[in-house]
Tab-separated table of C-alpha atoms in Angstrom:
chain	number	residue	atom	x	y	z
N	1	MET	CA	12.238	13.348	30.331
N	2	LYS	CA	9.012	14.617	28.927
N	3	ILE	CA	7.052	12.259	26.745
N	4	GLN	CA	4.319	13.059	24.293
N	5	GLN	CA	2.284	10.374	22.526
N	6	LEU	CA	0.642	11.252	19.400
N	7	THR	CA	-1.503	8.745	17.277
N	8	VAL	CA	-0.824	9.430	13.585
N	9	GLY	CA	-1.276	7.959	10.132
N	10	SER	CA	-3.725	5.827	8.623
N	11	PHE	CA	-2.409	2.795	10.688
N	12	ALA	CA	-2.936	4.830	14.153
N	13	THR	CA	0.942	4.588	14.798
N	14	ASN	CA	2.196	5.898	18.109
N	15	CYS	CA	4.857	8.460	17.509
N	16	TYR	CA	6.556	9.918	20.485
N	17	LEU	CA	8.223	12.969	21.088
N	18	VAL	CA	10.828	12.536	23.866
N	19	THR	CA	12.385	15.604	25.302
N	20	ASP	CA	14.935	16.668	27.949
N	21	GLU	CA	13.163	19.322	29.937
N	22	SER	CA	16.031	21.390	30.686
N	23	THR	CA	17.460	21.616	27.264
N	24	ARG	CA	14.426	21.206	25.278
N	25	GLU	CA	16.416	18.878	23.068
N	26	GLY	CA	15.096	15.521	22.117
N	27	PHE	CA	13.941	12.813	19.548
N	28	VAL	CA	11.048	11.945	17.306
N	29	ILE	CA	10.263	8.376	17.489
N	30	ASP	CA	8.322	6.740	14.669
N	31	PRO	CA	6.805	9.842	12.683
N	32	GLY	CA	4.151	7.511	10.952
N	33	GLY	CA	2.079	9.945	9.359
N	34	ASP	CA	0.300	13.543	9.967
N	35	GLY	CA	3.417	15.353	9.460
N	36	ASP	CA	2.129	18.844	9.966
N	37	ARG	CA	0.657	17.755	13.424
N	38	ILE	CA	3.953	16.288	14.539
N	39	LEU	CA	5.750	19.807	13.473
N	40	SER	CA	2.897	21.532	15.227
N	41	GLU	CA	3.346	19.905	18.653
N	42	ILE	CA	7.152	20.234	18.146
N	43	LYS	CA	6.682	23.950	17.758
N	44	LYS	CA	4.239	24.363	20.392
N	45	THR	CA	6.683	22.840	22.933
N	46	GLY	CA	9.879	24.580	21.578
N	47	MET	CA	11.374	21.315	21.041
N	48	LYS	CA	14.891	21.074	19.319
N	49	VAL	CA	15.013	17.638	17.394
N	50	LYS	CA	18.103	15.954	17.513
N	51	GLY	CA	17.258	12.951	15.775
N	52	ILE	CA	14.454	11.013	14.069
N	53	LEU	CA	14.273	7.359	15.421
N	54	LEU	CA	12.925	4.691	13.572
N	55	THR	CA	11.741	1.224	15.484
N	56	HIS	CA	11.882	-0.686	12.272
N	57	GLY	CA	11.441	-0.260	8.295
N	58	HIS	CA	7.621	-0.494	8.045
N	59	TYR	CA	6.404	2.487	6.056
N	60	ASP	CA	3.530	3.246	8.860
N	61	HIS	CA	6.339	4.095	11.254
N	62	PHE	CA	8.029	6.661	8.704
N	63	ALA	CA	5.466	8.119	6.644
N	64	ALA	CA	6.066	11.453	7.656
N	65	VAL	CA	9.719	11.354	7.831
N	66	ASP	CA	10.100	13.725	4.730
N	67	ARG	CA	8.130	16.465	6.173
N	68	VAL	CA	9.602	16.168	9.798
N	69	ALA	CA	13.302	15.805	8.504
N	70	GLN	CA	12.786	18.731	5.946
N	71	GLU	CA	11.550	21.069	8.649
N	72	THR	CA	13.677	19.959	11.493
N	73	LYS	CA	17.072	19.126	9.732
N	74	ALA	CA	17.442	16.219	12.127
N	75	PRO	CA	19.303	12.902	10.939
N	76	VAL	CA	17.204	9.947	10.484
N	77	LEU	CA	18.501	6.711	12.130
N	78	ILE	CA	17.227	3.024	11.595
N	79	HIS	CA	19.069	-0.370	12.162
N	80	ARG	CA	20.935	-1.603	9.056
N	81	SER	CA	18.936	-4.569	8.543
N	82	ASP	CA	15.644	-2.509	7.843
N	83	ALA	CA	17.397	-0.001	5.797
N	84	CYS	CA	16.243	-1.905	2.564
N	85	TRP	CA	12.485	-1.625	3.610
N	86	TYR	CA	12.888	2.132	4.126
N	87	SER	CA	14.142	2.560	0.581
N	88	GLN	CA	11.742	-0.047	-1.039
N	89	ILE	CA	8.368	-0.148	0.397
N	90	PRO	CA	6.893	-3.673	0.670
N	91	SER	CA	3.930	-4.014	-1.793
N	92	PHE	CA	1.403	-4.664	1.339
N	93	PHE	CA	1.546	-0.999	1.855
N	94	GLY	CA	0.219	-0.250	-1.537
N	95	PRO	CA	1.743	1.996	-4.050
N	96	VAL	CA	3.792	4.324	-1.929
N	97	ALA	CA	6.950	6.093	-3.149
N	98	PRO	CA	9.814	5.810	-0.690
N	99	PRO	CA	11.111	8.731	1.263
N	100	LYS	CA	13.417	11.407	-0.407
N	101	THR	CA	15.298	11.813	2.881
N	102	LYS	CA	18.409	9.749	3.116
N	103	ILE	CA	19.252	7.800	6.190
N	104	SER	CA	21.908	9.445	8.202
N	105	GLY	CA	23.193	6.579	10.351
N	106	PHE	CA	22.557	3.197	11.448
N	107	LEU	CA	21.358	2.141	14.972
N	108	GLU	CA	23.425	-0.473	16.827
N	109	PRO	CA	22.250	-2.708	20.080
N	110	GLY	CA	23.791	-1.189	22.992
N	111	GLN	CA	24.114	2.314	21.494
N	112	ARG	CA	23.157	5.175	23.569
N	113	LEU	CA	21.705	8.132	22.169
N	114	ARG	CA	21.940	11.276	24.367
N	115	THR	CA	21.144	14.815	24.326
N	116	GLY	CA	20.986	16.965	27.514
N	117	GLU	CA	20.261	14.762	30.332
N	118	LEU	CA	18.223	12.438	28.147
N	119	SER	CA	19.627	9.051	27.313
N	120	LEU	CA	18.211	6.342	25.328
N	121	GLU	CA	19.643	2.977	24.982
N	122	VAL	CA	19.079	0.969	21.539
N	123	LEU	CA	17.914	-2.535	22.113
N	124	ALA	CA	17.675	-5.339	19.490
N	125	THR	CA	14.130	-6.628	19.264
N	126	PRO	CA	13.775	-8.470	16.014
N	127	GLY	CA	10.855	-10.629	15.116
N	128	HIS	CA	8.399	-8.236	13.611
N	129	THR	CA	11.362	-7.190	11.206
N	130	PRO	CA	14.915	-8.214	11.196
N	131	GLY	CA	16.130	-4.953	12.348
N	132	GLY	CA	13.698	-4.035	14.732
N	133	VAL	CA	14.847	-1.972	17.566
N	134	SER	CA	13.420	-0.652	20.902
N	135	PHE	CA	14.486	2.476	22.857
N	136	TYR	CA	14.913	2.304	26.713
N	137	GLY	CA	15.513	5.375	29.005
N	138	GLY	CA	14.056	6.640	32.214
N	139	GLY	CA	12.200	3.631	32.866
N	140	MET	CA	10.371	3.769	29.596
N	141	LEU	CA	10.568	1.450	26.661
N	142	PHE	CA	9.476	2.607	23.079
N	143	CYS	CA	9.139	-0.682	21.046
N	144	GLY	CA	7.171	0.128	18.034
N	145	ASP	CA	5.543	-2.950	16.828
N	146	THR	CA	7.616	-5.637	18.858
């Protein structure tokens, strides 16, 4: 498993590119801004994005979702309890339009997301938001704002 961490957006959110090294398939976790920069890194590594995973429904964790999803055609996944925040941005983020990209599916605790030899388990980590999740695999935990 190869992990690339990028600090993105005006809130300095951690975005991760998690890739299976043998297939170059992987996931983008929390594309919180700077979509062109994220896409540049994806292209540099030759990564084939199989999913865009959101740890929770705060805008600073998906601000670049439209740009990344449009280019990669990857599905967008979030926990059902945070889906309303994805489509209706809370006012504390200011006047921000919700993404045009539709949610492709919902993450469930215990679910395993696989591509190549890469496997990430979805863990329920509510608190920061009702539908907060973390992703665990290869001895690493990707936890958003938990």
